[in-house]
Each structure stands twice: as C-alpha cells, then as structure tokens.
CSV table of N, CA and C in Angstrom, one decimal:
chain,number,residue,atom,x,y,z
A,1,UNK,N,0.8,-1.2,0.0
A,1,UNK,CA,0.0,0.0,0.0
A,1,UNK,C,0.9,1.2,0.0
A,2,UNK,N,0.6,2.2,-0.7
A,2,UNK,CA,1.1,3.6,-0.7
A,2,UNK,C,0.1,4.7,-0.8
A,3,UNK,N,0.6,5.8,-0.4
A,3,UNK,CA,-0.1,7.3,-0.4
A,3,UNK,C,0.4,7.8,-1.5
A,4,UNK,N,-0.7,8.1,-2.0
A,4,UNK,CA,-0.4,8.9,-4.1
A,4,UNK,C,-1.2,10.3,-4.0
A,5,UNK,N,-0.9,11.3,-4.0
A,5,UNK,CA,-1.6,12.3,-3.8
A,5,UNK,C,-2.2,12.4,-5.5
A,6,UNK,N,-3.4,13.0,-5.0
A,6,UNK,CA,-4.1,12.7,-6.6
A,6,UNK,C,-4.8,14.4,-7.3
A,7,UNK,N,-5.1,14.2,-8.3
A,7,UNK,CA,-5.7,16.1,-8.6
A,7,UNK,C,-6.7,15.2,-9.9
A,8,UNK,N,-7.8,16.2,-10.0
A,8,UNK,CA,-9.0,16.1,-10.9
A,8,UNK,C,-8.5,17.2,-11.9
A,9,UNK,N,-9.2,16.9,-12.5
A,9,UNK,CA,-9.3,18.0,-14.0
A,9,UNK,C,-9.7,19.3,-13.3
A,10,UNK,N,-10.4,19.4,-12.9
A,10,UNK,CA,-10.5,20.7,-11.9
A,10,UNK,C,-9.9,21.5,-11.1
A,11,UNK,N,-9.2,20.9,-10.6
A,11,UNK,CA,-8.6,21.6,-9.6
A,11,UNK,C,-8.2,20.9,-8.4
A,12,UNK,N,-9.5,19.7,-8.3
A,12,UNK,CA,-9.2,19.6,-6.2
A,12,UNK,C,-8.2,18.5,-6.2
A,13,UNK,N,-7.6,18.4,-5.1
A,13,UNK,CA,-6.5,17.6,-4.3
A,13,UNK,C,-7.0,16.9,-3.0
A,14,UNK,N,-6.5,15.4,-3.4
A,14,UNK,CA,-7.0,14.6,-2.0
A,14,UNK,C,-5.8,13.8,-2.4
A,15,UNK,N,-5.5,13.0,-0.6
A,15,UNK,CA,-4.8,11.7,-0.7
A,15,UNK,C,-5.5,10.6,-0.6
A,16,UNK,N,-5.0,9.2,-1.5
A,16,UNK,CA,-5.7,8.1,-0.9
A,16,UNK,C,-4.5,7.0,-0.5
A,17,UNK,N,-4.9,6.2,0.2
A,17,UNK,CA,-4.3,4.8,0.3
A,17,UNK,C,-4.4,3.5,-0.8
A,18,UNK,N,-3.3,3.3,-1.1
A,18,UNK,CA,-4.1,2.1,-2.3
A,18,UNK,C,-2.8,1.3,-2.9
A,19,UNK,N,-3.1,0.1,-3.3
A,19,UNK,CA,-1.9,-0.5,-4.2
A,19,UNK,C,-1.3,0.3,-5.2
A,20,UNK,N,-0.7,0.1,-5.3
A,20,UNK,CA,0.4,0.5,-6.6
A,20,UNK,C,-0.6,0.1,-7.7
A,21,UNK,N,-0.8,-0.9,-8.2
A,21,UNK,CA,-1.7,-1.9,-9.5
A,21,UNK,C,-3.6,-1.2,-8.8
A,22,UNK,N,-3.8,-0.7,-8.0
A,22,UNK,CA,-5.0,-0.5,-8.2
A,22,UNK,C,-5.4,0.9,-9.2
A,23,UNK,N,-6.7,0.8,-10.2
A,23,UNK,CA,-6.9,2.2,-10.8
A,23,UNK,C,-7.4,3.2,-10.1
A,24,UNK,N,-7.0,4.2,-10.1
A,24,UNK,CA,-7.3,5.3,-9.5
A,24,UNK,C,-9.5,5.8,-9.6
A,25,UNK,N,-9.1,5.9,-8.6
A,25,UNK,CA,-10.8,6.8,-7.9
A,25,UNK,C,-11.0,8.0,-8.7
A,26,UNK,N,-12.1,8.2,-8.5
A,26,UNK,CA,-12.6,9.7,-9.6
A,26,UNK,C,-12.6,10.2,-8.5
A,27,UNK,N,-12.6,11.8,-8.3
A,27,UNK,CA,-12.6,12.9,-7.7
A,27,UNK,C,-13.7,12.7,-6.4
A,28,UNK,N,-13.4,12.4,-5.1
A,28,UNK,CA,-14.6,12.6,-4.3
A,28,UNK,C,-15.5,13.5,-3.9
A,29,UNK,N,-15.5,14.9,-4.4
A,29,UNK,CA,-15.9,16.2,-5.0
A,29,UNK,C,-17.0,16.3,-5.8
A,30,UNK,N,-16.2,16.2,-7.2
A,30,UNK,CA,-16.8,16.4,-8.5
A,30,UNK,C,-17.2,15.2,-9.7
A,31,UNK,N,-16.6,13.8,-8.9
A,31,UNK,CA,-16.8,13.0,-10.0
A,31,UNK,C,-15.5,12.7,-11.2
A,32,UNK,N,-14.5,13.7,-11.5
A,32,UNK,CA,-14.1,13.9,-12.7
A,32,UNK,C,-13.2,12.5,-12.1
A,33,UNK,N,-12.4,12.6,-13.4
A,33,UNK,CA,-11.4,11.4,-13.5
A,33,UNK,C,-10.1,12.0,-13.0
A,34,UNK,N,-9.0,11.6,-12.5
A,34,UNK,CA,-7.8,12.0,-11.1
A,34,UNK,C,-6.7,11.3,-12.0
A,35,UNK,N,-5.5,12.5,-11.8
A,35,UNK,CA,-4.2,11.5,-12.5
A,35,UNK,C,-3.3,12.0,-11.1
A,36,UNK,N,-2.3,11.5,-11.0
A,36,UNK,CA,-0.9,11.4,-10.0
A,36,UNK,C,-0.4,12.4,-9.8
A,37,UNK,N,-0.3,13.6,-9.3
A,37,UNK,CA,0.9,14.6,-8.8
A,37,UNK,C,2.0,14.5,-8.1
A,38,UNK,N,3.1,15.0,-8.6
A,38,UNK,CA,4.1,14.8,-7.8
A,38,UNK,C,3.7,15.3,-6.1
A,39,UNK,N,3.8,14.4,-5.4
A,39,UNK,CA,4.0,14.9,-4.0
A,39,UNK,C,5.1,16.2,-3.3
A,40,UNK,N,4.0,17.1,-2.5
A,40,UNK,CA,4.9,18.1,-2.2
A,40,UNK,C,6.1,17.8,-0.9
A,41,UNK,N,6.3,16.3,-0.6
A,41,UNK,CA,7.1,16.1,0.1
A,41,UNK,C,7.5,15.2,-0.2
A,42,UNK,N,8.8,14.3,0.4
A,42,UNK,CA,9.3,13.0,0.2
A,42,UNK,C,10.5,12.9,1.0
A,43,UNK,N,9.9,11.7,1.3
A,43,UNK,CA,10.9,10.6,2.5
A,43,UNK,C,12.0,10.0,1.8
A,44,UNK,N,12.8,10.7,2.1
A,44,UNK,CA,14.3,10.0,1.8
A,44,UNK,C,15.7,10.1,2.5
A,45,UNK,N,16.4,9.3,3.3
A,45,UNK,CA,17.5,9.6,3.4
A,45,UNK,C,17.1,10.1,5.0
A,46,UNK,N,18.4,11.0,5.4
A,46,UNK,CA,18.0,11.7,7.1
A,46,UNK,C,18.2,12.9,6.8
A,47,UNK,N,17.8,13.4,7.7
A,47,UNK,CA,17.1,14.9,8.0
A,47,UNK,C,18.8,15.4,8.6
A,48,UNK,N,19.3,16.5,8.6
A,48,UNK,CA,20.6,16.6,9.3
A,48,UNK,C,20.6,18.2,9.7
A,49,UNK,N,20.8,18.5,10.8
A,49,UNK,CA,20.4,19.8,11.5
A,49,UNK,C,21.9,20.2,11.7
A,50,UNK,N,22.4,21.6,11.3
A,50,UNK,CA,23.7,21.8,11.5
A,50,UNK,C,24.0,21.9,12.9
A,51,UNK,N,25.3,21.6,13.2
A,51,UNK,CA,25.6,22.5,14.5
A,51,UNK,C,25.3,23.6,15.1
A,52,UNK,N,25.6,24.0,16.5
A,52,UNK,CA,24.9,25.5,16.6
A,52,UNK,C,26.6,25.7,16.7
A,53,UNK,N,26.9,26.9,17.1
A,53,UNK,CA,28.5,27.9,16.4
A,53,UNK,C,29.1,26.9,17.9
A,54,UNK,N,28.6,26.8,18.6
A,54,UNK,CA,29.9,26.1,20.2
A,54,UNK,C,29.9,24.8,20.2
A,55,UNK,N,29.5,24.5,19.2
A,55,UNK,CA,30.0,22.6,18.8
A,55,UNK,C,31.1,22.9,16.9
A,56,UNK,N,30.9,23.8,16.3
A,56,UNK,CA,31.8,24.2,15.5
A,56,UNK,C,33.1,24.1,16.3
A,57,UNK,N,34.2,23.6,15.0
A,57,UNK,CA,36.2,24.3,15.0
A,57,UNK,C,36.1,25.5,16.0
A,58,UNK,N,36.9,25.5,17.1
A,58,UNK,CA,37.2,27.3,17.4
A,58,UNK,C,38.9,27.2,17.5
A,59,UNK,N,39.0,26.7,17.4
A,59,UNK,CA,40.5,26.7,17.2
A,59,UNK,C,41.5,26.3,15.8
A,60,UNK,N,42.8,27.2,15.2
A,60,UNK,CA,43.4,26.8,14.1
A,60,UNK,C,43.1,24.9,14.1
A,61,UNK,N,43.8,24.1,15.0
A,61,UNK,CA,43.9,23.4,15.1
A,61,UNK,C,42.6,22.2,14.7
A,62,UNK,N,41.4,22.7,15.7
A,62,UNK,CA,40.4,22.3,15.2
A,62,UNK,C,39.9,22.1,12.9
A,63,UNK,N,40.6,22.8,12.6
A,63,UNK,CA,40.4,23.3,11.6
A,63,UNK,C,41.3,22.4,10.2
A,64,UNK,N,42.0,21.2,11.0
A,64,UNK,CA,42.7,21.0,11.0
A,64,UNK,C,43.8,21.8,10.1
A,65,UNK,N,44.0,22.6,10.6
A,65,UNK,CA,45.3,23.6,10.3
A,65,UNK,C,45.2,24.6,9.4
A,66,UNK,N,43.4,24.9,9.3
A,66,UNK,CA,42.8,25.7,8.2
A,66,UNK,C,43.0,25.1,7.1
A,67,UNK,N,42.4,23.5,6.9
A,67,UNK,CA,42.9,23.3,5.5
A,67,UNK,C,41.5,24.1,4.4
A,68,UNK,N,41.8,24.2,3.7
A,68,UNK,CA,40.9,25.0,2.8
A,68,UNK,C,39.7,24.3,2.6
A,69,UNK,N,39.4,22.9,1.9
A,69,UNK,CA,37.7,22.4,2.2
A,69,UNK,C,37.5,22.2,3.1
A,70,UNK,N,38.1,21.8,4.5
A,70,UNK,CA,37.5,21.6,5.4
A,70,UNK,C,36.5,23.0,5.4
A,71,UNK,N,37.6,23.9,5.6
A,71,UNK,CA,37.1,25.3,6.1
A,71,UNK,C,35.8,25.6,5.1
A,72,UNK,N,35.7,25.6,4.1
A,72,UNK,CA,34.8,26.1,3.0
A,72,UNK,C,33.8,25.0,3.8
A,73,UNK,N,33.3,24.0,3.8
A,73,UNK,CA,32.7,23.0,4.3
A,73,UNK,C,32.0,23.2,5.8
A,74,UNK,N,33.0,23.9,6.3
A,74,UNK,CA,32.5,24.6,7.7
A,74,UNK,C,31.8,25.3,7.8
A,75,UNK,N,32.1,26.5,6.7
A,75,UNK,CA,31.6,27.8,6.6
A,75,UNK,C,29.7,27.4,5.9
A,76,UNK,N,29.9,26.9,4.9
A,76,UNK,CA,29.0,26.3,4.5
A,76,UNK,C,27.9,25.4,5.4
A,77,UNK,N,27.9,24.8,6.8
A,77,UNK,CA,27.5,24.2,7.6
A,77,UNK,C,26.6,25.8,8.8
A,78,UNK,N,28.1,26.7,8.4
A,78,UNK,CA,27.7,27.5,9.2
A,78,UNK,C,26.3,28.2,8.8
A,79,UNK,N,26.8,28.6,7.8
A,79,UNK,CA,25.6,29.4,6.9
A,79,UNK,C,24.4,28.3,6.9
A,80,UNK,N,24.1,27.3,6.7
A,80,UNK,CA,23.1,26.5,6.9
A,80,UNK,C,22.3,26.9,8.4
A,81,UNK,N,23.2,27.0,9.3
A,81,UNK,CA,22.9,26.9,10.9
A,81,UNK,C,22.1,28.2,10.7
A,82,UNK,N,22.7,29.3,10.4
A,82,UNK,CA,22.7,30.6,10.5
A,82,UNK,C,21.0,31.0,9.7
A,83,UNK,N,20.8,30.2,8.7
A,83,UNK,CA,19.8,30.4,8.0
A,83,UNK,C,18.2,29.3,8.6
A,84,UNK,N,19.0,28.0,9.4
A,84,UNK,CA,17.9,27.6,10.0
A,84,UNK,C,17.0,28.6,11.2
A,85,UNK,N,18.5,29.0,11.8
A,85,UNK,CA,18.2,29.9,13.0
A,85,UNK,C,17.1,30.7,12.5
A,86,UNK,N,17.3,31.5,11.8
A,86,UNK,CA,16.2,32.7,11.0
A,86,UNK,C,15.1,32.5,11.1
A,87,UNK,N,14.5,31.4,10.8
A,87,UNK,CA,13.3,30.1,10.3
A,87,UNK,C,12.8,30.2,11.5
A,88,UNK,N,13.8,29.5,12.5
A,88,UNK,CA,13.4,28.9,13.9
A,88,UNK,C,13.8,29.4,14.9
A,89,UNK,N,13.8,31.1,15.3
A,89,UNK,CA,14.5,31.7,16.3
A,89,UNK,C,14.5,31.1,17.9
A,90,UNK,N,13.6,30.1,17.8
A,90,UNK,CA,14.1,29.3,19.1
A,90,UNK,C,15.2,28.8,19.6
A,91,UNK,N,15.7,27.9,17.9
A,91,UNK,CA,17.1,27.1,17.9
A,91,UNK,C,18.8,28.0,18.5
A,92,UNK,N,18.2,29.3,18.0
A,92,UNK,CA,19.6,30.3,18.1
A,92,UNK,C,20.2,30.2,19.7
A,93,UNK,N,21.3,29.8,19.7
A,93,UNK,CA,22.0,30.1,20.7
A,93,UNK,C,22.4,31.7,21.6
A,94,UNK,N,23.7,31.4,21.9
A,94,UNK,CA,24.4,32.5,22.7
A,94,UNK,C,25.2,33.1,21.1
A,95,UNK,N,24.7,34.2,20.7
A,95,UNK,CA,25.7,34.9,19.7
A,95,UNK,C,26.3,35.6,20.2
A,96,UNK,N,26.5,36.0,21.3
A,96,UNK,CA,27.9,37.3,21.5
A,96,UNK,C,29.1,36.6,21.4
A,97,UNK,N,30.3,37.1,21.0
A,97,UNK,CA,31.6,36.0,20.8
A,97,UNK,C,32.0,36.1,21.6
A,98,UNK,N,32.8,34.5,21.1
A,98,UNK,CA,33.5,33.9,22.2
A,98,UNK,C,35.4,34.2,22.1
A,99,UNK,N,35.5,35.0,23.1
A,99,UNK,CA,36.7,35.7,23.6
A,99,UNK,C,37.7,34.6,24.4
A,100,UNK,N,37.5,33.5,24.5
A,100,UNK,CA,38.3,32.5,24.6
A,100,UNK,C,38.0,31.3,25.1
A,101,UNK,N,38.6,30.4,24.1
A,101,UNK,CA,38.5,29.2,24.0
A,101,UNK,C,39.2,28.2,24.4
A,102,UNK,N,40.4,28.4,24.5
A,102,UNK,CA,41.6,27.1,24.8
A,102,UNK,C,42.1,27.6,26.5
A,103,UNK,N,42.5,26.5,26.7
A,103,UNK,CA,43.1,26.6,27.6
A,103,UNK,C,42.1,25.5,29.1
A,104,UNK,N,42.2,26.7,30.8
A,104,UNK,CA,40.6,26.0,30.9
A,104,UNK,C,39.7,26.6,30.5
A,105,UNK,N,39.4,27.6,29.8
A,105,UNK,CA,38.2,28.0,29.3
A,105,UNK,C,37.8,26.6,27.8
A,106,UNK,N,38.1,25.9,27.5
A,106,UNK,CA,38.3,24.9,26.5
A,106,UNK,C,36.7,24.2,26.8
A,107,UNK,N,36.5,23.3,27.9
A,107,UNK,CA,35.3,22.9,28.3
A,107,UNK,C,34.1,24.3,28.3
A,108,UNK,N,34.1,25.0,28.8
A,108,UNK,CA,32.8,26.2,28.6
A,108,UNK,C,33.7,27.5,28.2
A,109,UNK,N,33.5,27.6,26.8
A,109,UNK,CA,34.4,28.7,26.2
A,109,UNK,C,33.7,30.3,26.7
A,110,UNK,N,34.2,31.3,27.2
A,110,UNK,CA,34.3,32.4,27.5
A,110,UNK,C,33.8,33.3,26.7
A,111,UNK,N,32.6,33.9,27.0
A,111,UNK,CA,32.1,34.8,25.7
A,111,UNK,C,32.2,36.6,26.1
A,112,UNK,N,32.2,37.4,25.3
A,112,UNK,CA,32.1,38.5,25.5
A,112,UNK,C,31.0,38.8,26.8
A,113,UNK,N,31.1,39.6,27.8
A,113,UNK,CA,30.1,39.9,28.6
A,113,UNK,C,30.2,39.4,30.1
A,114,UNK,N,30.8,37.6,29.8
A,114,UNK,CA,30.5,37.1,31.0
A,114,UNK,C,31.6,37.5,32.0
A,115,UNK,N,31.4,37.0,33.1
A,115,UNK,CA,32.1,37.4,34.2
A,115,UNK,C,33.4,36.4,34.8
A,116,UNK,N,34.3,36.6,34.6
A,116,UNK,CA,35.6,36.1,34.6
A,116,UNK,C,35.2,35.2,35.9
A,117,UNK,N,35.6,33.9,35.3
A,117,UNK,CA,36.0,32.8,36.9
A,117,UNK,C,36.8,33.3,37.9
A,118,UNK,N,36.4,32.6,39.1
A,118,UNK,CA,37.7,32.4,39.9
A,118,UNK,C,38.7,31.8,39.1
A,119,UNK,N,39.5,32.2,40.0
A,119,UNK,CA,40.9,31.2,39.6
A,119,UNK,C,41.2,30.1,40.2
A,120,UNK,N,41.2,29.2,39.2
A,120,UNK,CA,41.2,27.5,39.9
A,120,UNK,C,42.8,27.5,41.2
A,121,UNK,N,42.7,26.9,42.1
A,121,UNK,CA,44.0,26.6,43.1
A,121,UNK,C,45.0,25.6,42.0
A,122,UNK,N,46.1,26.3,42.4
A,122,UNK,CA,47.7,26.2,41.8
A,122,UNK,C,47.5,26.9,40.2
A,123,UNK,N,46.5,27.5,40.2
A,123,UNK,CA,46.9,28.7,39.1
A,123,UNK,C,47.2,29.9,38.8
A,124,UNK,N,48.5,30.0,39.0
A,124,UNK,CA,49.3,30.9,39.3
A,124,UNK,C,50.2,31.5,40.7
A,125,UNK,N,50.4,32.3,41.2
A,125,UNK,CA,50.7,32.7,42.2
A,125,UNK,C,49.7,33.7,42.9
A,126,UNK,N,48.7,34.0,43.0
A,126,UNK,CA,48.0,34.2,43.5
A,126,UNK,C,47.8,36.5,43.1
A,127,UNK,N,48.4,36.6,42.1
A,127,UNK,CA,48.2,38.0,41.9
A,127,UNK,C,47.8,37.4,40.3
A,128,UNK,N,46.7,39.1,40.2
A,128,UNK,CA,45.9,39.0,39.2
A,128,UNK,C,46.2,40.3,37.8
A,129,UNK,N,46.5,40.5,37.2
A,129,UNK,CA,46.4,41.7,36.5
A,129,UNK,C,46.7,40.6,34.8
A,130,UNK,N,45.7,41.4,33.8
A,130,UNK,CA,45.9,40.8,32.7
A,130,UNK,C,46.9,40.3,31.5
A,131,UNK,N,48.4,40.2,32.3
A,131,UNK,CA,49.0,39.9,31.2
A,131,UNK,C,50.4,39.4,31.9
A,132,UNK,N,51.4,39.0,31.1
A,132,UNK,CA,52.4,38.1,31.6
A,132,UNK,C,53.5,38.5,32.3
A,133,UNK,N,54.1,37.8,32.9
A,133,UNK,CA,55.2,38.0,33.9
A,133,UNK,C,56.7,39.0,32.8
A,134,UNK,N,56.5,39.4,31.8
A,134,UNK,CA,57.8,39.3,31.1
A,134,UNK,C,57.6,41.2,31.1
A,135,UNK,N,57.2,42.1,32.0
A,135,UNK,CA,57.2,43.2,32.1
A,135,UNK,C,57.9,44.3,32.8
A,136,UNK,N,58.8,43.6,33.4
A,136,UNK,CA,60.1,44.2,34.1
A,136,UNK,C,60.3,44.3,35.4
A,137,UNK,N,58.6,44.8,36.4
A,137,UNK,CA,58.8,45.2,37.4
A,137,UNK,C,58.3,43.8,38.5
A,138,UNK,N,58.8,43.7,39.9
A,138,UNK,CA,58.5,43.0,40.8
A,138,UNK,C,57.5,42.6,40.8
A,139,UNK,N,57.2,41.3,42.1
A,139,UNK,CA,55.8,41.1,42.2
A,139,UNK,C,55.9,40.5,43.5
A,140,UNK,N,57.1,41.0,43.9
A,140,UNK,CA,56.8,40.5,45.7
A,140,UNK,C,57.3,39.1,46.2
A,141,UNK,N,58.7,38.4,44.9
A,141,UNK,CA,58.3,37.0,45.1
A,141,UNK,C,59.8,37.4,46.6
A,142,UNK,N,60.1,38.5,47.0
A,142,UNK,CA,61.3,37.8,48.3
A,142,UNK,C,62.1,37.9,47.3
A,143,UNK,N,62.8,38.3,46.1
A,143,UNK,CA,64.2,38.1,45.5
A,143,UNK,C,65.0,39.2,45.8
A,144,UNK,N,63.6,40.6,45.8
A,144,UNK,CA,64.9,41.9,46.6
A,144,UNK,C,65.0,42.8,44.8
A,145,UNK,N,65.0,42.2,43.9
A,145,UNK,CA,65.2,42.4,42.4
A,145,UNK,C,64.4,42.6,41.7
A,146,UNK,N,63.8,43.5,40.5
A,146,UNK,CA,63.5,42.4,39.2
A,146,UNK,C,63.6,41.7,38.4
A,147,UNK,N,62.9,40.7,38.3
A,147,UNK,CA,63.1,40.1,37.4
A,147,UNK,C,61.8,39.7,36.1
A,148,UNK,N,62.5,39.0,35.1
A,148,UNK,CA,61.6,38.5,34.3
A,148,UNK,C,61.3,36.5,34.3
A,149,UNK,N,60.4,36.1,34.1
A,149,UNK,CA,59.9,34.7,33.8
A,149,UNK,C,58.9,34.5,32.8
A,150,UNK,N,59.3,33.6,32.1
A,150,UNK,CA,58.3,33.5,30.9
A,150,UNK,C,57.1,32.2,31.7
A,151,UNK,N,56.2,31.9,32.4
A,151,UNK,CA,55.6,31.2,32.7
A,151,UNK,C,54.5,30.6,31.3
C-alpha cells in the first residue's frame, strides 16, 4: 500500500491509500477522473540539522590547520545553521563571541560579557592583573630584584 496524492481535472486535491496496481478513484468532489501529482514532500535519506556555532572548530587546530575544504565546508554548515536559525529563532543560541576558547576556558568557552572565573587553586601565584610576567617590574616573590619569567 502507498499514499499517491491525486488532482481532478478541476482543480481539487485529496490523498488516498491504495496498491500501486490499483486504478485510481474519480474525484470525491466532483466525479471527474484523477491523474498522480508529484507529492509536495518525500521521504528519503536523514534529515541533518547543523551544529549550533559552540559545537563548531574554534580553534586553528580544530580546523585542521585551516585546511581550505575543510574550512569552506564549515563555513557552508555554518551558513546552513545561520539560515535555520532565521526560520526557527528558538534554535539560536548565545551569539555574543566567544573571547576564549583554549586553555581551561576549552570545556565552557568564555564569551564577551560574562564574568571572569575564579581562579582555579595552583593557578598561578595568587596576583591577578591581565597579562604576563615578562614586564620588568617585581611582584613581591622575596628576590629583593627584578626580574623577568616566561611562565
């Protein structure tokens, strides 16, 4: 048994159930005689929903090394995502970007806005200012000096 969507000489549209080898029904309407329409849908294959952008590459590496189809391929998935979203504004995620990714921020990447973690214990030495030891001046470790460390 299959579903044949069917149309009259007229105009109207009905589905029926029926063998393949059975003749088609006249119009339940008007009487007329009914030929086959292509169906406005069809089952085939799987349905595949892009990623949303925080299951995407965020890193060179992820990328594997920017190779070029990958990347086009990505981009392409992206724009898919990007264009479901539109459709389905429920699906849309967190769009503000994400300001970092590797490291421990790697498990829940870091987006514009949010509010900086603690700092996990044995990370670091316990002083905070945004950037690396390689700046000239002290930091209190007891040496009496400055110095530099590339940590």
């Amino acid at each position: 048994m299959a579903i044949y969507e069917l149309a009259c000489e007229t105009g109207h549209r009905f589905e029926v159930i029926q063998s393949f080898t059975a003749p088609l029904p006249s119009c339940p309407e008007c009487g007329t005689a009914t030929r086959k329409i292509p169906s406005s849908f069809a089952l085939g294959g799987t349905a595949t929903v892009p990623p949303p952008p925080e299951r995407m590459p965020q890193t060179w590496k992820g990328t594997y090394r920017g190779d070029r189809d990958y990347v086009t391929a990505m981009r392409r998935t992206a724009e898919s995502r990007q264009k479901l979203e539109e459709r389905y504004p429920e699906l849309a995620g967190d769009r503000r970007p994400i300001v970092a990714h590797e490291g421990r921020y790697e498990a829940a990447p870091l987006r514009a806005g949010d509010a900086l973690p603690a700092p996990s214990e044995g990370a670091g030495h316990g002083h905070a200012h945004g950037h690396g030891h390689a700046h000239g001046h002290g930091h209190g470790h007891g040496h009496g000096h400055s110095h530099q460390q590339g940590h």
